[in-house]
XYZ file of C-alpha atoms in Angstrom:
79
model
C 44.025 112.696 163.481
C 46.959 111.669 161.634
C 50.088 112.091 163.919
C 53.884 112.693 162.340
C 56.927 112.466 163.653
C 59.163 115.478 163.921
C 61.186 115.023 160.850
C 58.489 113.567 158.859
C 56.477 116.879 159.460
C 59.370 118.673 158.558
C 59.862 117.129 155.242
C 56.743 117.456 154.367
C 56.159 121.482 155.652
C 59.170 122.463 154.016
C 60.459 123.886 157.053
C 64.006 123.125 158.554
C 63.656 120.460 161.651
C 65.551 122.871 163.572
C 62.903 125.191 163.487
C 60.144 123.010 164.085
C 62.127 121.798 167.118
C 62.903 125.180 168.330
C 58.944 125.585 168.051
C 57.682 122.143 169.749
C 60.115 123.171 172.529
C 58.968 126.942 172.943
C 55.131 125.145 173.689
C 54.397 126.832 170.316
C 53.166 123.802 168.135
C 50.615 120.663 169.102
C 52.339 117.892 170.301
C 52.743 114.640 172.037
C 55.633 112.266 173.815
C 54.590 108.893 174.108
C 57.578 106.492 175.354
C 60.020 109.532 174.850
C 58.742 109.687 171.265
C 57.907 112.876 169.835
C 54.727 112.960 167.713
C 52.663 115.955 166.106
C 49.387 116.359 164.343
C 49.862 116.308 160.830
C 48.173 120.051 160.892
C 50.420 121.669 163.851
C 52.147 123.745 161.333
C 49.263 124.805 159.324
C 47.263 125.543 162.725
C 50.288 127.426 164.051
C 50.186 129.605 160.421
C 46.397 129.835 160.990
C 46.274 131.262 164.594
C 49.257 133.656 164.131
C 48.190 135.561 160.444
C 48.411 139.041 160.494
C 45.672 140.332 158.059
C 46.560 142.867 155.670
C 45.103 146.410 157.622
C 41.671 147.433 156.168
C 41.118 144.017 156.015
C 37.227 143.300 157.965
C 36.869 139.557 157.521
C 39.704 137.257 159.113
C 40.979 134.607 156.551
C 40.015 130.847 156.353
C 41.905 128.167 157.098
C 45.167 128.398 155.431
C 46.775 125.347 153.094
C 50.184 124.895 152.951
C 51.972 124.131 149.068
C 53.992 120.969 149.538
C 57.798 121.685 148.436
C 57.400 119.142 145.421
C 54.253 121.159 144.191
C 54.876 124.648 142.055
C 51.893 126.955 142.683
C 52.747 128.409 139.395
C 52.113 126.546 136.092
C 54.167 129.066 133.990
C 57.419 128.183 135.721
């Protein structure tokens, strides 16, 4: 397991620190302090998007692991 520091797992999510701060501090993503540092798994966010999907209703099987698009990456070739 691969562990990232806040920003770093911000950059690389997408997501504003703020919110992933707001989040570590709510208990709502994995994390570790170790000598007042704060590190996270490399897959807290994706885990955290994982556990807390709402399924589309009629739905009967629950979706697989979810991957999140890096920022740099554009899920659509036509753009």
């Amino acid at each position: 397991m691969q562990l990232l520091t806040l920003p770093k797992l911000a950059a690389r999510s997408g997501w504003p620190e703020s919110r992933v701060r707001r989040m570590v501090a709510r208990g709502l993503l994995s994390h570790i302090r170790i000598n007042g540092r704060l590190l996270l798994p490399e897959t807290a966010i994706e885990d955290y998007v994982a556990n807390h999907f709402v399924a589309a209703a009629g739905r009967s099987t629950p979706m697989g692991r979810l991957t999140l698009a890096s920022p740099a990456q554009d899920p659509d070739p036509r753009n």
